[in-house]
Coordinates of C-alpha atoms and ligand atoms in Angstrom, one line a residue:
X1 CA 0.0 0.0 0.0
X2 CA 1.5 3.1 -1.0
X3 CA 2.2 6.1 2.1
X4 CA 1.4 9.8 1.5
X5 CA 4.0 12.3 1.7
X6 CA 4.0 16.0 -0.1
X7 CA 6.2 14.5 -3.1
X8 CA 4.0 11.9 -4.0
X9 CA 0.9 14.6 -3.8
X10 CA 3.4 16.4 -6.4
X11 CA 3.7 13.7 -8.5
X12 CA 0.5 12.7 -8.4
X13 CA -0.9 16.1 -9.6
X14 CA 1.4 16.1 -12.5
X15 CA 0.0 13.0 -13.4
X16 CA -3.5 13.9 -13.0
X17 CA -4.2 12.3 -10.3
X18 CA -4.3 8.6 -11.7
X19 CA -2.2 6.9 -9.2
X20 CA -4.0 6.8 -5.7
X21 CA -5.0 3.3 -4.7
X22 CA -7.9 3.5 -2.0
X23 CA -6.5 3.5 1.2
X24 CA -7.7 0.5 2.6
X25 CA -8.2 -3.3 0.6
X26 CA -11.7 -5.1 0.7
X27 CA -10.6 -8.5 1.3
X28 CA -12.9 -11.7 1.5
X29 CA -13.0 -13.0 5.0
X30 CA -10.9 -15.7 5.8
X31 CA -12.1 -18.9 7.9
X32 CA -10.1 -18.7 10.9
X33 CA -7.8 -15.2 12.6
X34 CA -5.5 -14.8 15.5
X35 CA -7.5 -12.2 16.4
X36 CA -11.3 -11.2 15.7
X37 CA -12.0 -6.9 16.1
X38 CA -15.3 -6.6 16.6
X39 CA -16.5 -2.9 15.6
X40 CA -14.9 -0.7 12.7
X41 CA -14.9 2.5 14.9
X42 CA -12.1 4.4 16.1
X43 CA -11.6 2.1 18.6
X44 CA -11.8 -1.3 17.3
X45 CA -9.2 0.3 14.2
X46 CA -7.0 1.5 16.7
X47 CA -7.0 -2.0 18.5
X48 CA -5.8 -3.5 15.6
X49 CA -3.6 -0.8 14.4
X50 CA -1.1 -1.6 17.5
X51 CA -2.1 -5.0 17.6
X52 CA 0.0 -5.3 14.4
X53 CA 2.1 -2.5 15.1
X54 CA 3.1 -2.9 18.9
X55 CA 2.8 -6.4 19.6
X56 CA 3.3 -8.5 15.7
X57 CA -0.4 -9.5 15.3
X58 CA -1.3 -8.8 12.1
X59 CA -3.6 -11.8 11.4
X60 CA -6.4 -9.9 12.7
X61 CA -9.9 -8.8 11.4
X62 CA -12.0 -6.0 11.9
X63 CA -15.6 -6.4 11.9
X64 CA -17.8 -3.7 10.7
X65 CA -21.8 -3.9 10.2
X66 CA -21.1 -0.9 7.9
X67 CA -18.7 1.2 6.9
X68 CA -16.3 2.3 9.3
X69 CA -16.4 4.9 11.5
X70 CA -20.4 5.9 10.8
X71 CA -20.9 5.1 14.5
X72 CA -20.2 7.6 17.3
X73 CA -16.8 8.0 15.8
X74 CA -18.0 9.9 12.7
X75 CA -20.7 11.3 14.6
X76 CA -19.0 13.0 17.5
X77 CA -17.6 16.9 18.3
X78 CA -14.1 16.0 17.9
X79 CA -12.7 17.3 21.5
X80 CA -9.8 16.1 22.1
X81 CA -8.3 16.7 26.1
X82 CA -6.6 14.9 29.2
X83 CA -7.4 17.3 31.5
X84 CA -9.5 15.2 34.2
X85 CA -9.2 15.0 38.1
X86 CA -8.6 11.2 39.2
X87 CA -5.6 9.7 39.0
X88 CA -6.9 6.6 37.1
X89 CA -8.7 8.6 34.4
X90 CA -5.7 11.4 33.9
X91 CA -2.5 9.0 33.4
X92 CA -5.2 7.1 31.0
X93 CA -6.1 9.9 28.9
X94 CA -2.2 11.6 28.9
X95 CA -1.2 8.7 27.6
X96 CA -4.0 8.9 24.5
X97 CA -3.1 12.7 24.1
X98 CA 0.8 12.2 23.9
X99 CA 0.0 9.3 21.0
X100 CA -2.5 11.7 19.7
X101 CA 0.6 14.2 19.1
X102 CA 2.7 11.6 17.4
X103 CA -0.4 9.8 15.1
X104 CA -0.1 11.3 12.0
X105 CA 3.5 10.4 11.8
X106 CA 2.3 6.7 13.1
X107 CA -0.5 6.4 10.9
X108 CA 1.3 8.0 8.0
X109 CA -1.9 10.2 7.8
X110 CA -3.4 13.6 8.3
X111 CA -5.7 13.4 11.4
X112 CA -6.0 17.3 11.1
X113 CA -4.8 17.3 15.2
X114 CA -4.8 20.9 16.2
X115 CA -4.0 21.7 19.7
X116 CA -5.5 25.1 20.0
X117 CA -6.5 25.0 23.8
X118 CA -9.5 23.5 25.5
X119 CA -10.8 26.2 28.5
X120 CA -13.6 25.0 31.3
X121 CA -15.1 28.4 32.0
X122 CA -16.4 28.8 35.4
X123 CA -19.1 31.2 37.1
X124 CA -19.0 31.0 40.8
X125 CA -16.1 30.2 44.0
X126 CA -17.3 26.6 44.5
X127 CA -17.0 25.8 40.6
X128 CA -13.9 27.7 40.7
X129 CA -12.0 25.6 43.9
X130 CA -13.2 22.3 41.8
X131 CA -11.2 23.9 38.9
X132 CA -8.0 24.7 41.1
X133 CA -8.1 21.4 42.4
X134 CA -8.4 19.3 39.1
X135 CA -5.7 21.8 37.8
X136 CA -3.3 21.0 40.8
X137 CA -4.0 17.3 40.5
X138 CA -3.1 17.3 36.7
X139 CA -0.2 19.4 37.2
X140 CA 1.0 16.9 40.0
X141 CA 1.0 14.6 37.3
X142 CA 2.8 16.5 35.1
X143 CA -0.2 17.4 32.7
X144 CA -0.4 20.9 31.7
X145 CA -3.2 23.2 33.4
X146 CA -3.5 27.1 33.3
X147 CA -6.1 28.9 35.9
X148 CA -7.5 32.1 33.9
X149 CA -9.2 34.9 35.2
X150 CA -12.3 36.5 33.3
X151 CA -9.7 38.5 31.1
X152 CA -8.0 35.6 30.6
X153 CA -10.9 33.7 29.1
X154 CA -11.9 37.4 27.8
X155 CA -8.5 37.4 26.0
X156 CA -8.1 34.0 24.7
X157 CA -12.3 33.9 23.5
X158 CA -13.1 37.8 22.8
X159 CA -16.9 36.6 22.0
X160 CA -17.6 35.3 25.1
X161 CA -20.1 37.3 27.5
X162 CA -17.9 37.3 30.9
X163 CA -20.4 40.0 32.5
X164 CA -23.6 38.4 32.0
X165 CA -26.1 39.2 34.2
X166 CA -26.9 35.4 35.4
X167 CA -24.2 33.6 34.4
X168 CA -21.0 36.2 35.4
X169 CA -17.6 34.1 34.2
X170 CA -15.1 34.5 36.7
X171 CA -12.2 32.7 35.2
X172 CA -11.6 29.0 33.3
X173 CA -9.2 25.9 33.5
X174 CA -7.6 26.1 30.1
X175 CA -5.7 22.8 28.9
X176 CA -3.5 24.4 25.9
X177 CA -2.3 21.1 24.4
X178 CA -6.2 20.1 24.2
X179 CA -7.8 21.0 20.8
X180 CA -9.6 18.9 17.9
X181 CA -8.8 16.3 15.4
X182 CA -10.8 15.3 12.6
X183 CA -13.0 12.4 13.4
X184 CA -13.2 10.8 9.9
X185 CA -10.0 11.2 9.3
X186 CA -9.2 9.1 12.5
X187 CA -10.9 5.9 11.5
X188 CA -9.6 6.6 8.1
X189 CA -5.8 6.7 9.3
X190 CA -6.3 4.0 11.7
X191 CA -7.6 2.0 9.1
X192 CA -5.0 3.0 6.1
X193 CA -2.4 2.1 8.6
X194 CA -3.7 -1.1 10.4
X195 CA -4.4 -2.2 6.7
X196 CA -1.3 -1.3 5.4
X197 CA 0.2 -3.8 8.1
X198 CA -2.1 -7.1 7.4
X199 CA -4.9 -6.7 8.9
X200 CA -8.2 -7.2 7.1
X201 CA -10.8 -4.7 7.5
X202 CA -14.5 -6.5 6.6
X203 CA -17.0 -3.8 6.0
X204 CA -20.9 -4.8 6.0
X205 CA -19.9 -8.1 8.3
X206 CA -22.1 -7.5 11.3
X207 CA -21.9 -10.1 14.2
X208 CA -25.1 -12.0 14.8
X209 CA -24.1 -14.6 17.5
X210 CA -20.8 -16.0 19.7
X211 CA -19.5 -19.1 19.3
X212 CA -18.9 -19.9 23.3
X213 CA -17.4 -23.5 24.0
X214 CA -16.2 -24.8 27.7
X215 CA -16.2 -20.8 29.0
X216 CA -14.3 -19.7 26.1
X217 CA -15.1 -18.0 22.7
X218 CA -14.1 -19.5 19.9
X219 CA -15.5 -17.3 17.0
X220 CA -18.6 -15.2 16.0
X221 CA -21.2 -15.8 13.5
X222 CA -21.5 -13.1 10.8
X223 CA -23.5 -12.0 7.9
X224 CA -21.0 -13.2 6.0
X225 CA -20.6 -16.7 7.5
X226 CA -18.7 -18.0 10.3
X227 CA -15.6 -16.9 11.8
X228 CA -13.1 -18.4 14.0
X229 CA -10.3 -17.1 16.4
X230 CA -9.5 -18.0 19.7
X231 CA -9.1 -14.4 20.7
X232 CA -12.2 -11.5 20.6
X233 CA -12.5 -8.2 21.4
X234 CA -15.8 -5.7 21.5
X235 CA -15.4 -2.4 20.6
X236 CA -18.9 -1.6 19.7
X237 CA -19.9 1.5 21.6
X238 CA -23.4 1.5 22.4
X239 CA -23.6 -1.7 21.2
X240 CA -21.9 -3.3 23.8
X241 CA -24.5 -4.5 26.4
X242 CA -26.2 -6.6 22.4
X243 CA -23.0 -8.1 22.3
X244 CA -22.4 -8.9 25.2
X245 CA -25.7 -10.6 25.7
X246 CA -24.8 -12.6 22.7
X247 CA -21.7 -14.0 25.1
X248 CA -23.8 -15.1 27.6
X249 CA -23.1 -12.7 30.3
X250 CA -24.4 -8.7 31.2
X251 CA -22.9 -5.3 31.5
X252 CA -23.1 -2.4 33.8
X253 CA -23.7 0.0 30.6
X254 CA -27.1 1.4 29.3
X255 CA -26.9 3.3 25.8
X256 CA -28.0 6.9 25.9
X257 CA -28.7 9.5 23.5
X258 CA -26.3 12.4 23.0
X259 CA -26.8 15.1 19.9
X260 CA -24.5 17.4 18.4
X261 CA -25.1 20.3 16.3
X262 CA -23.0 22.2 13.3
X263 CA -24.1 25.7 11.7
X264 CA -23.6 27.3 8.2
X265 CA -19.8 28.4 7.8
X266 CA -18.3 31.4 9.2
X267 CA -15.8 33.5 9.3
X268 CA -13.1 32.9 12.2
X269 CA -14.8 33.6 15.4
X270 CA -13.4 31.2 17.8
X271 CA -10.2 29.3 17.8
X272 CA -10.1 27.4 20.7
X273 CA -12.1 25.0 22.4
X274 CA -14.5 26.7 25.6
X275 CA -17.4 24.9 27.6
X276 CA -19.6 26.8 29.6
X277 CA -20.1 25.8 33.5
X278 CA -23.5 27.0 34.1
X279 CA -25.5 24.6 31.2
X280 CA -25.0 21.8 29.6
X281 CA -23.0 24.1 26.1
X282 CA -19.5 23.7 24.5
X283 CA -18.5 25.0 21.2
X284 CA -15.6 24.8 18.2
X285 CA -15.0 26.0 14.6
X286 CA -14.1 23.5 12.4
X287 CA -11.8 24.1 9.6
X288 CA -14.6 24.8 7.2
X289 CA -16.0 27.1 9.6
X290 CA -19.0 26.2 10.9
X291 CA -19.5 25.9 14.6
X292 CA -20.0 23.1 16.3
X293 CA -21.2 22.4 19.3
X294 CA -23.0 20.3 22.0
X295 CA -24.3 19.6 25.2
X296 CA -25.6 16.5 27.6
X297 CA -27.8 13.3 27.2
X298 CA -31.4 13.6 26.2
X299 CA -31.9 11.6 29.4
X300 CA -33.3 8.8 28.8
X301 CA -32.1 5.6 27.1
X302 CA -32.4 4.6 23.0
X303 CA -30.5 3.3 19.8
X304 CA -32.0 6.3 17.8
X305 CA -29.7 8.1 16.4
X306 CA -31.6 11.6 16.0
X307 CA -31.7 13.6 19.3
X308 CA -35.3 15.3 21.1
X309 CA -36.2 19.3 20.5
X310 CA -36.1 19.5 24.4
X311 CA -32.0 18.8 24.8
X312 CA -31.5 21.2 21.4
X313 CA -33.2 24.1 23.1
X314 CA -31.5 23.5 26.2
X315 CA -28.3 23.8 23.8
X316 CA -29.3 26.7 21.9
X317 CA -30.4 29.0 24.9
X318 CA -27.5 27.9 26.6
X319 CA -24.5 28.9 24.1
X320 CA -26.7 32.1 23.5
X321 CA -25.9 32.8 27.4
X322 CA -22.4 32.3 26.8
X323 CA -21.8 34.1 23.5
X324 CA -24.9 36.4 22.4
X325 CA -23.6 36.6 19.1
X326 CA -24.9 33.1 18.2
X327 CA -28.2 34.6 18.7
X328 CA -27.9 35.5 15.0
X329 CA -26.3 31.5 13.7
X330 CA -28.3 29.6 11.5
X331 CA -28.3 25.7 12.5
X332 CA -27.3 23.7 9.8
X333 CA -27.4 20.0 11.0
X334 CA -27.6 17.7 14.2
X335 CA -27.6 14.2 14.9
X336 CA -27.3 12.2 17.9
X337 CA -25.2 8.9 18.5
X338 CA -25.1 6.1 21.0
X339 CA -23.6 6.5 23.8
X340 CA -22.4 3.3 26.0
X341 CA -22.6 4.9 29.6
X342 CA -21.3 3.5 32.6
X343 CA -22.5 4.0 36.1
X344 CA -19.5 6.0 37.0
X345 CA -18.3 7.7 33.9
X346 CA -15.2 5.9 33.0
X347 CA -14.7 3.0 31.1
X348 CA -13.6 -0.2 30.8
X349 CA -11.1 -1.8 29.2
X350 CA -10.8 -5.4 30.3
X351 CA -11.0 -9.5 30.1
X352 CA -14.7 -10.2 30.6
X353 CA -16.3 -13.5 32.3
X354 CA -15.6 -15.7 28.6
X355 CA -12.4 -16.7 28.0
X356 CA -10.5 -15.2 25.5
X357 CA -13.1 -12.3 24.9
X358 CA -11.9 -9.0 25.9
X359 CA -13.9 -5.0 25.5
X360 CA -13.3 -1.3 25.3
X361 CA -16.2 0.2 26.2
X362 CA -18.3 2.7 28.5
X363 CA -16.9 5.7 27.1
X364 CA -19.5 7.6 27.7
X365 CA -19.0 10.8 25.4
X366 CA -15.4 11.2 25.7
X367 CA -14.1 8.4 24.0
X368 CA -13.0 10.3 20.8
X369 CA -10.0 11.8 22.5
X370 CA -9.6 8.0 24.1
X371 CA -8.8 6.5 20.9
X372 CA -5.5 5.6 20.3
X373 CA -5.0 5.0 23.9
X374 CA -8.4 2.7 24.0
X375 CA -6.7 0.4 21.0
X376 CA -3.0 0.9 22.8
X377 CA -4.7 -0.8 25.9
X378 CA -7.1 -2.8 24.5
X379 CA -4.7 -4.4 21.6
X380 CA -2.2 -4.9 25.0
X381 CA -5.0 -6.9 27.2
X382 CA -5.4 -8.9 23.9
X383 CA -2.1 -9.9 23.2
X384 CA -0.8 -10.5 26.7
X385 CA -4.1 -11.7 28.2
X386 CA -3.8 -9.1 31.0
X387 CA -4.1 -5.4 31.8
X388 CA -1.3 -2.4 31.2
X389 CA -0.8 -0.7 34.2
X390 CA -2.8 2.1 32.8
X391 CA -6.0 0.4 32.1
X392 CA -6.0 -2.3 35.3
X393 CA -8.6 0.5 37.0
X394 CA -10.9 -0.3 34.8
X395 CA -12.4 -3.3 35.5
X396 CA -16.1 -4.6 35.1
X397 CA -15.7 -5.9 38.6
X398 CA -15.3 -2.7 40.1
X399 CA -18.5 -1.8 41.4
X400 CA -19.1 -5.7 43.3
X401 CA -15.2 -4.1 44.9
X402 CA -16.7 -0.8 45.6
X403 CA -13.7 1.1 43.3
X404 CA -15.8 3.0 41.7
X405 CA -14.0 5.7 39.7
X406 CA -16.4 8.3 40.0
X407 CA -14.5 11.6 38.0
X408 CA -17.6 14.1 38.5
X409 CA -19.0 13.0 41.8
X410 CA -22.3 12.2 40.8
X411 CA -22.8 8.7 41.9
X412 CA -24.3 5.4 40.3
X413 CA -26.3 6.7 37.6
X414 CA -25.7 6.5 33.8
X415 CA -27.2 9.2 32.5
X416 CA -26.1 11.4 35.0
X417 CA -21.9 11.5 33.9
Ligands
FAD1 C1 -22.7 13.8 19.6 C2 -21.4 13.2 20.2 C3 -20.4 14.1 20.6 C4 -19.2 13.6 21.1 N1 -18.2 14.4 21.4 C5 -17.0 13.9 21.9 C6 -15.9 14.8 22.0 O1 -16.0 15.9 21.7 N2 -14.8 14.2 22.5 C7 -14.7 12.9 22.9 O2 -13.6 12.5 23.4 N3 -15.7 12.1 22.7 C8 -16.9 12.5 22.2 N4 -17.9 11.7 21.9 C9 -17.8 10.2 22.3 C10 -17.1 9.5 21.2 O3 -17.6 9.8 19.9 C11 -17.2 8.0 21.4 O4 -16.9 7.6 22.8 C12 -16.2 7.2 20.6 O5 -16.2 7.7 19.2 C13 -16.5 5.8 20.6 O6 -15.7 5.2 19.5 P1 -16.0 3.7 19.2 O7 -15.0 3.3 18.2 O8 -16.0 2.9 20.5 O9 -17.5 3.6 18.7 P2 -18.1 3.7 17.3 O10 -17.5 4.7 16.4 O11 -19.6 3.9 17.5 O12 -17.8 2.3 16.7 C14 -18.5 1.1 17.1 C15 -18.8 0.4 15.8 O13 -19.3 -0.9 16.1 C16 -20.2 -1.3 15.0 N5 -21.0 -2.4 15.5 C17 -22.0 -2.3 16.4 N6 -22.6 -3.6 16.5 C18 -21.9 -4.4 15.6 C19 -22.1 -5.7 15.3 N7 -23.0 -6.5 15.8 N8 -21.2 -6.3 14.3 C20 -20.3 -5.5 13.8 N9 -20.1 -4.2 14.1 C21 -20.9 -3.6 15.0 C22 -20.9 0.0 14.7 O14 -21.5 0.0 13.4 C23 -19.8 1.1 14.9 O15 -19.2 1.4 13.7 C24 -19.1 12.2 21.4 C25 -20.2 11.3 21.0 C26 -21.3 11.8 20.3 C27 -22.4 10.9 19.9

């Protein structure tokens, strides 16, 4: 498979453009694998990505029921971060950002990765000690963390309202190696790349059943036939708990709605990353220029994948508190995705009760910036049939244990983190 590089985008254009191969094969699938990757998201890519690339597994299959990366990977606001409170959760997610840094060099493919600052904005002293505190704790793990003042925020996001009457923003926790990344172009690189190394990525195969034999899988049944490996793993999203099912055995995850929202292009009006602290609201400008920009759950569980009028105006009325001037946008598009929610906000990656049949899941919404370090962790598990370091937190056991990694506080409820 041929790489990218700027001479061979030179070439190419002097040639018309004749010579680009697509970037990934479309291979028949084969009877039997080392290693079955259930789920062509970010995360089941990634898994086999440094399957082949860290550990020399590269008879491995990725099994999509579509095309990859229309789940919540292609469907999600594309905030990338690390800047969490809990020990567990931030050497997890510094890990993902620091391979996030190096990807496109490792994927040999433009992710569009722009670190262009991610600020918390906050509006009152109690919100404000919470962001000192997470801000200490990351810098303790040598993370960075800046705590602005109003001007600060004022400076860095000129739009933003910082005397409003209600809402009155008193200062933010800015992460400045935080920013975006192109989603489709992150299942696309993963893909490219974990393609490019052997493994073979089977669009339109959805699993329909598990072959379980003596506690241990041996396989899955597919659309397109069946398929045997002594080694599984799930990376399915809000999928998980149908999977899971199929394996005999039930998961602490319920899937929830979450929407997100783009308007018409614009000029430059924001370049960084801010999410207000007194509604559910955050908001970025994509390359193109439209805003984009979300908020929290609809609230109640569903596979739709179209959100409710009541969470949009919640949206809406709450970025208009933030940044009047979106009084005047025009709304171009929103969608909701699936989101596989855990009772404590952070996720697992683990063995699971069958033998040989290992997930990532309960990411909640912030598994996009998880990626790579989801597939670095899971892909480990896999191949060594044991945790790294950096994933043996997160266990599906550790609620019976009563290690409950709880990042917001908020107790043993799905939709409530
Ligand atoms: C609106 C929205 C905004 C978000 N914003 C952010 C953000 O800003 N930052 C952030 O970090 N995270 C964000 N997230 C969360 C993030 O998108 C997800 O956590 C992450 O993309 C999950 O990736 P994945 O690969 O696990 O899932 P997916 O991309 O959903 O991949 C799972 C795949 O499994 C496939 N599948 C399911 N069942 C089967 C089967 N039986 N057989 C074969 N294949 C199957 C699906 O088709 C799908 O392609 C957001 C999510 C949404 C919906």
């Amino acid at each position: 498979m041929a790489g990218y590089s700027g001479l061979r985008i030179f070439s190419e254009g002097l040639r018309g453009n004749s010579g680009w191969r697509p970037a990934w094969r479309k291979p028949e699938p084969k009877r039997e694998y080392d290693v079955i990757v259930v789920g062509g998201g970010g995360h089941g890519l990634a898994t086999a990505f440094y399957l082949a690339e860290v550990h020399g597994i590269t008879n491995v299959a990725v099994l999509e029921k579509g095309p990859i990366g229309l789940g919540n990977t292609g469907r999600n606001t594309t905030i990338v971060r690390s800047n969490y409170l809990l020990p567990q959760n931030h050497h997890f997610y510094e890990h993902s950002l620091k391979l996030w840094e190096g990807l496109e060099q490792s994927l040999n493919y433009n992710v569009m990765m722009s670190q262009r600052g991610v600020i918390n904005v906050f509006h009152n002293d109690a919100q404000r000690n919470a962001a000192i505190r997470r801000g200490n704790a990351m810098r303790l793990a040598g993370i960075d963390a800046v705590l602005l003042d109003g001007a600060g925020v004022k400076a860095m996001c000129p739009l933003l309202d910082i005397s409003n009457g209600r809402f009155p923003v008193m200062g933010g926790l800015l992460q400045p190696r935080g920013g975006t990344a192109r989603h489709d172009a992150v299942a696309w690189g993963f893909a490219h790349a974990a393609d490019a190394r052997g493994v073979d990525i089977l669009e339109h195969c959805e699993v329909t059943g598990m072959i379980v034999e003596g506690g241990a899988i041996r396989g899955v049944r597919t659309t397109r036939g069946e398929i045997r490996a002594p080694k599984v793993g799930l990376a399915v999203a809000g999928s998980t708990s149908l999977l899971t099912e199929m394996a005999g055995f039930r998961v602490p995850i319920e899937s929830h709605l979450l929407q997100a929202f783009v308007s018409e292009g614009l000029k430059p009006m924001i370049d960084c990353v801010v999410t207000f602290g007194a509604g559910h609201f955050y908001i970025s400008q994509s390359d193109k220029g439209g805003l984009v920009f979300g908020g929290g759950l609809d609230g109640y569980p569903s596979y739709g994948q179209r959100g409710t009028l009541r969470e949009a105006e919640h949206v809406y009325a709450a970025g208009v508190s933030m940044i009047p001037a979106l009084g005047r946008l025009r709304g171009l598009r929103s969608w909701a995705g699936i989101m596989d929610m855990s009772p404590d906000g952070s996720p697992f990656i683990c063995r699971t009760p069958v033998r040989g049949l290992y997930m990532t899941a309960g990411w909640c919404y912030g598994g996009f910036k998880a990626t790579p370090g989801s597939g670095w962790c899971h892909a480990w598990t896999i191949a060594r049939d044991e945790p790294h370091a950096l994933n043996a937190a997160f266990t599906l056991d550790r609620f019976r244990e009563g290690r409950m990694i709880d990042e917001r506080g908020n107790g043993p409820f799905h939709w409530m983190h």
